[in-house]
Amino acid sequence: MTEPREIDAEEAHQRLREDAYLGPIAAESGPVSLDPAENAFERLVVSILRQQVSVASAAATRERLFDAVAVTPAGIRGADDDLLREVGLSRQKTRYVNEIADAFHEHGWTRESFASMAEAEVRDTLTAITGVGPWTADMFLLFVLGRPDVFPVGDLGVREGLKTLVDHHGEDPEMTRGEMTAFAERWAPVRSYAALYLWQVEEERVGVVGE
């Protein structure tokens, strides 16, 4: 299978500037970039660390983990579970990163292993690993593979950003995830970039600047 057509930040920006909802945000902020990570394993581990915790907490654990061990399949598999717990991973997340390390070691996966896969295949491959759910798969599609048309409705910041945006337009912000996904179809084929702008909306609402 061939890789999806690349859409760059400028093209996405031009498309979203024309949208009634995101247009003002895109015009004010300018183009935004996905900046895909080169190391698929590291980025997947970081997503595990970010599951259901604050940005600050995840960042602190990330720093301690990367200082303590080599964040590679071999490095994680060779680390004692007690050490992983000491740097801040819960018992559950310790299991998850070990499961991911085992899968990457067994299959010899790299970023290039996933690059030519369709989105559904990437999701199915990753979510077969214990601890990798739909949100984590979305983060991989966005920030490892740089796929331009992913709408991570499982992300709280995206949902809250969308609610704020809709409320600003005088519409009912109470939407189900299915309704949000349907609403976001207006931003295809650049829904990943729309999500980046929605994160900006949410950051401004709560007074948070970046990660």
mmCIF file of C-alpha atoms in Angstrom:
data_model
loop_
_atom_site.group_PDB
_atom_site.id
_atom_site.type_symbol
_atom_site.label_atom_id
_atom_site.label_comp_id
_atom_site.label_asym_id
_atom_site.label_seq_id
_atom_site.Cartn_x
_atom_site.Cartn_y
_atom_site.Cartn_z
ATOM 1 C CA MET A 1 0.000 0.000 0.000
ATOM 2 C CA THR A 2 1.263 3.500 -0.850
ATOM 3 C CA GLU A 3 1.622 6.149 1.810
ATOM 4 C CA PRO A 4 -1.192 8.713 2.128
ATOM 5 C CA ARG A 5 -0.673 11.973 0.255
ATOM 6 C CA GLU A 6 1.274 14.403 2.360
ATOM 7 C CA ILE A 7 -0.489 17.598 3.398
ATOM 8 C CA ASP A 8 1.799 20.263 4.762
ATOM 9 C CA ALA A 9 1.098 22.815 7.470
ATOM 10 C CA GLU A 10 0.559 25.640 5.001
ATOM 11 C CA GLU A 11 -2.062 23.743 3.009
ATOM 12 C CA ALA A 12 -3.862 22.735 6.215
ATOM 13 C CA HIS A 13 -3.743 26.324 7.427
ATOM 14 C CA GLN A 14 -5.266 27.646 4.223
ATOM 15 C CA ARG A 15 -8.081 25.100 4.391
ATOM 16 C CA LEU A 16 -8.907 25.793 8.028
ATOM 17 C CA ARG A 17 -8.754 29.571 7.642
ATOM 18 C CA GLU A 18 -11.873 29.212 5.501
ATOM 19 C CA ASP A 19 -13.813 27.429 8.242
ATOM 20 C CA ALA A 20 -16.439 29.413 10.130
ATOM 21 C CA TYR A 21 -15.409 27.905 13.469
ATOM 22 C CA LEU A 22 -11.646 27.495 13.313
ATOM 23 C CA GLY A 23 -10.946 30.232 10.785
ATOM 24 C CA PRO A 24 -10.285 33.018 13.322
ATOM 25 C CA ILE A 25 -8.048 30.734 15.414
ATOM 26 C CA ALA A 26 -6.071 29.627 12.360
ATOM 27 C CA ALA A 27 -5.721 33.206 11.132
ATOM 28 C CA GLU A 28 -4.435 34.428 14.501
ATOM 29 C CA SER A 29 -2.104 31.492 15.199
ATOM 30 C CA GLY A 30 -0.762 30.875 11.712
ATOM 31 C CA PRO A 31 0.270 27.433 10.444
ATOM 32 C CA VAL A 32 0.765 24.692 13.024
ATOM 33 C CA SER A 33 2.916 21.615 12.535
ATOM 34 C CA LEU A 34 2.578 17.982 13.613
ATOM 35 C CA ASP A 35 6.376 17.556 13.952
ATOM 36 C CA PRO A 36 6.387 13.732 13.881
ATOM 37 C CA ALA A 37 8.874 11.991 16.153
ATOM 38 C CA GLU A 38 11.591 9.877 14.579
ATOM 39 C CA ASN A 39 11.660 7.264 17.342
ATOM 40 C CA ALA A 40 8.369 5.359 17.342
ATOM 41 C CA PHE A 41 9.091 3.337 20.468
ATOM 42 C CA GLU A 42 10.059 6.331 22.596
ATOM 43 C CA ARG A 43 6.997 8.302 21.526
ATOM 44 C CA LEU A 44 4.675 5.393 22.236
ATOM 45 C CA VAL A 45 6.137 5.016 25.717
ATOM 46 C CA VAL A 46 5.647 8.752 26.304
ATOM 47 C CA SER A 47 1.992 8.394 25.326
ATOM 48 C CA ILE A 48 1.626 5.638 27.919
ATOM 49 C CA LEU A 49 3.097 7.985 30.533
ATOM 50 C CA ARG A 50 0.553 10.641 29.558
ATOM 51 C CA GLN A 51 -2.471 8.409 29.972
ATOM 52 C CA GLN A 52 -4.913 9.867 32.511
ATOM 53 C CA VAL A 53 -2.450 12.161 34.265
ATOM 54 C CA SER A 54 -1.623 15.855 34.072
ATOM 55 C CA VAL A 55 0.915 17.178 31.600
ATOM 56 C CA ALA A 56 3.216 18.196 34.467
ATOM 57 C CA SER A 57 3.050 14.777 36.126
ATOM 58 C CA ALA A 58 3.746 12.969 32.840
ATOM 59 C CA ALA A 59 6.669 15.279 32.070
ATOM 60 C CA ALA A 60 8.249 14.641 35.470
ATOM 61 C CA THR A 61 7.916 10.879 35.089
ATOM 62 C CA ARG A 62 9.294 11.074 31.561
ATOM 63 C CA GLU A 63 12.391 12.917 32.760
ATOM 64 C CA ARG A 64 13.052 10.411 35.532
ATOM 65 C CA LEU A 65 12.494 7.434 33.239
ATOM 66 C CA PHE A 66 14.778 8.719 30.492
ATOM 67 C CA ASP A 67 17.469 9.488 33.085
ATOM 68 C CA ALA A 68 17.217 6.027 34.643
ATOM 69 C CA VAL A 69 17.096 3.664 31.673
ATOM 70 C CA ALA A 70 17.678 3.509 27.937
ATOM 71 C CA VAL A 71 14.182 3.928 26.504
ATOM 72 C CA THR A 72 14.557 1.225 23.895
ATOM 73 C CA PRO A 73 12.873 -2.186 23.733
ATOM 74 C CA ALA A 74 16.036 -3.796 25.124
ATOM 75 C CA GLY A 75 16.484 -1.111 27.769
ATOM 76 C CA ILE A 76 12.925 -1.389 29.075
ATOM 77 C CA ARG A 77 12.940 -5.197 28.951
ATOM 78 C CA GLY A 78 16.222 -5.240 30.874
ATOM 79 C CA ALA A 79 15.072 -2.785 33.546
ATOM 80 C CA ASP A 80 13.843 -4.098 36.863
ATOM 81 C CA ASP A 81 10.148 -3.450 37.458
ATOM 82 C CA ASP A 82 10.973 -1.941 40.843
ATOM 83 C CA LEU A 83 13.154 0.643 39.106
ATOM 84 C CA LEU A 84 10.321 1.543 36.743
ATOM 85 C CA ARG A 85 8.023 1.950 39.729
ATOM 86 C CA GLU A 86 10.603 4.111 41.514
ATOM 87 C CA VAL A 87 10.743 6.608 38.637
ATOM 88 C CA GLY A 88 6.975 7.047 38.792
ATOM 89 C CA LEU A 89 5.283 4.412 36.667
ATOM 90 C CA SER A 90 2.268 2.776 38.242
ATOM 91 C CA ARG A 91 2.111 -1.002 38.423
ATOM 92 C CA GLN A 92 -0.260 -0.916 35.444
ATOM 93 C CA LYS A 93 1.925 1.357 33.332
ATOM 94 C CA THR A 94 4.982 -0.727 34.186
ATOM 95 C CA ARG A 95 3.161 -3.673 32.667
ATOM 96 C CA TYR A 96 2.160 -1.630 29.634
ATOM 97 C CA VAL A 97 5.651 -0.409 28.751
ATOM 98 C CA ASN A 98 6.958 -3.937 29.167
ATOM 99 C CA GLU A 99 4.261 -5.251 26.814
ATOM 100 C CA ILE A 100 5.180 -2.589 24.247
ATOM 101 C CA ALA A 101 8.873 -3.387 24.579
ATOM 102 C CA ASP A 102 8.157 -7.082 24.051
ATOM 103 C CA ALA A 103 6.084 -6.371 20.934
ATOM 104 C CA PHE A 104 8.675 -4.046 19.394
ATOM 105 C CA HIS A 105 11.441 -6.533 20.172
ATOM 106 C CA GLU A 106 9.510 -9.486 18.762
ATOM 107 C CA HIS A 107 8.514 -7.749 15.528
ATOM 108 C CA GLY A 108 11.554 -5.529 15.083
ATOM 109 C CA TRP A 109 9.291 -2.538 14.589
ATOM 110 C CA THR A 110 10.562 0.942 13.725
ATOM 111 C CA ARG A 111 8.753 4.029 12.522
ATOM 112 C CA GLU A 112 9.206 2.789 8.957
ATOM 113 C CA SER A 113 7.381 -0.437 9.824
ATOM 114 C CA PHE A 114 4.165 1.544 10.219
ATOM 115 C CA ALA A 115 4.701 4.237 7.592
ATOM 116 C CA SER A 116 3.003 2.425 4.708
ATOM 117 C CA MET A 117 0.162 0.966 6.778
ATOM 118 C CA ALA A 118 -3.375 2.266 6.414
ATOM 119 C CA GLU A 119 -4.747 4.012 9.480
ATOM 120 C CA ALA A 120 -6.968 1.062 10.398
ATOM 121 C CA GLU A 121 -4.030 -1.344 10.203
ATOM 122 C CA VAL A 122 -1.924 0.882 12.450
ATOM 123 C CA ARG A 123 -4.768 1.008 14.974
ATOM 124 C CA ASP A 124 -5.350 -2.742 14.891
ATOM 125 C CA THR A 125 -1.636 -3.495 15.221
ATOM 126 C CA LEU A 126 -1.095 -1.166 18.156
ATOM 127 C CA THR A 127 -4.293 -1.825 20.082
ATOM 128 C CA ALA A 128 -3.491 -5.539 20.058
ATOM 129 C CA ILE A 129 -0.791 -4.618 22.623
ATOM 130 C CA THR A 130 -2.004 -4.545 26.221
ATOM 131 C CA GLY A 131 -2.215 -0.937 27.388
ATOM 132 C CA VAL A 132 -2.524 0.647 23.947
ATOM 133 C CA GLY A 133 -6.052 1.928 23.443
ATOM 134 C CA PRO A 134 -7.688 4.171 20.845
ATOM 135 C CA TRP A 135 -6.304 7.411 22.346
ATOM 136 C CA THR A 136 -2.735 6.097 22.381
ATOM 137 C CA ALA A 137 -3.113 4.855 18.806
ATOM 138 C CA ASP A 138 -4.354 8.316 17.792
ATOM 139 C CA MET A 139 -1.318 9.945 19.392
ATOM 140 C CA PHE A 140 0.910 7.555 17.429
ATOM 141 C CA LEU A 141 -0.844 8.379 14.156
ATOM 142 C CA LEU A 142 -0.498 12.090 14.865
ATOM 143 C CA PHE A 143 2.912 12.435 16.450
ATOM 144 C CA VAL A 144 4.883 9.510 15.035
ATOM 145 C CA LEU A 145 3.393 9.061 11.575
ATOM 146 C CA GLY A 146 2.186 12.631 11.078
ATOM 147 C CA ARG A 147 -1.093 11.526 9.530
ATOM 148 C CA PRO A 148 -3.003 14.666 8.548
ATOM 149 C CA ASP A 149 -6.587 13.503 8.999
ATOM 150 C CA VAL A 150 -6.950 11.980 12.480
ATOM 151 C CA PHE A 151 -9.525 13.349 14.908
ATOM 152 C CA PRO A 152 -8.619 12.162 18.432
ATOM 153 C CA VAL A 153 -12.062 12.425 20.002
ATOM 154 C CA GLY A 154 -10.824 10.379 22.965
ATOM 155 C CA ASP A 155 -8.629 13.284 24.043
ATOM 156 C CA LEU A 156 -10.145 15.456 26.770
ATOM 157 C CA GLY A 157 -8.389 18.601 25.564
ATOM 158 C CA VAL A 158 -9.756 18.181 22.052
ATOM 159 C CA ARG A 159 -13.277 17.628 23.363
ATOM 160 C CA GLU A 160 -13.119 20.617 25.693
ATOM 161 C CA GLY A 161 -11.642 22.791 22.970
ATOM 162 C CA LEU A 162 -14.465 21.837 20.628
ATOM 163 C CA LYS A 163 -17.069 22.554 23.299
ATOM 164 C CA THR A 164 -15.534 25.991 23.909
ATOM 165 C CA LEU A 165 -15.487 26.718 20.195
ATOM 166 C CA VAL A 166 -19.115 25.695 19.685
ATOM 167 C CA ASP A 167 -20.251 27.594 22.781
ATOM 168 C CA HIS A 168 -18.465 30.703 21.488
ATOM 169 C CA HIS A 169 -20.702 30.508 18.424
ATOM 170 C CA GLY A 170 -23.814 30.466 20.598
ATOM 171 C CA GLU A 171 -24.560 26.802 20.004
ATOM 172 C CA ASP A 172 -25.165 23.994 22.476
ATOM 173 C CA PRO A 173 -21.727 22.670 23.480
ATOM 174 C CA GLU A 174 -23.055 19.448 24.990
ATOM 175 C CA MET A 175 -22.173 16.861 22.369
ATOM 176 C CA THR A 176 -21.564 13.135 22.483
ATOM 177 C CA ARG A 177 -18.300 11.800 21.112
ATOM 178 C CA GLY A 178 -20.196 10.544 18.090
ATOM 179 C CA GLU A 179 -21.623 14.003 17.495
ATOM 180 C CA MET A 180 -18.168 15.527 17.870
ATOM 181 C CA THR A 181 -16.731 13.101 15.340
ATOM 182 C CA ALA A 182 -19.531 13.943 12.919
ATOM 183 C CA PHE A 183 -19.012 17.682 13.505
ATOM 184 C CA ALA A 184 -15.279 17.325 12.809
ATOM 185 C CA GLU A 185 -15.945 15.893 9.362
ATOM 186 C CA ARG A 186 -16.165 19.514 8.183
ATOM 187 C CA TRP A 187 -12.357 19.658 8.693
ATOM 188 C CA ALA A 188 -11.454 16.611 6.590
ATOM 189 C CA PRO A 189 -8.872 15.943 5.173
ATOM 190 C CA VAL A 190 -6.919 17.988 7.745
ATOM 191 C CA ARG A 191 -8.570 16.953 11.015
ATOM 192 C CA SER A 192 -5.198 16.403 12.695
ATOM 193 C CA TYR A 193 -4.402 20.073 12.224
ATOM 194 C CA ALA A 194 -7.877 21.004 13.443
ATOM 195 C CA ALA A 195 -7.082 19.053 16.613
ATOM 196 C CA LEU A 196 -3.904 21.098 17.095
ATOM 197 C CA TYR A 197 -5.967 24.285 16.962
ATOM 198 C CA LEU A 198 -8.541 22.812 19.364
ATOM 199 C CA TRP A 199 -5.738 22.101 21.834
ATOM 200 C CA GLN A 200 -4.775 25.768 21.539
ATOM 201 C CA VAL A 201 -8.371 26.786 22.280
ATOM 202 C CA GLU A 202 -8.398 24.599 25.393
ATOM 203 C CA GLU A 203 -4.966 25.825 26.553
ATOM 204 C CA GLU A 204 -6.116 29.431 26.320
ATOM 205 C CA ARG A 205 -9.310 28.600 28.200
ATOM 206 C CA VAL A 206 -7.467 27.087 31.176
ATOM 207 C CA GLY A 207 -4.402 29.299 30.964
ATOM 208 C CA VAL A 208 -1.948 26.539 30.047
ATOM 209 C CA VAL A 209 0.919 27.161 27.651
ATOM 210 C CA GLY A 210 2.137 24.058 25.802
ATOM 211 C CA GLU A 211 3.445 20.847 27.255
#
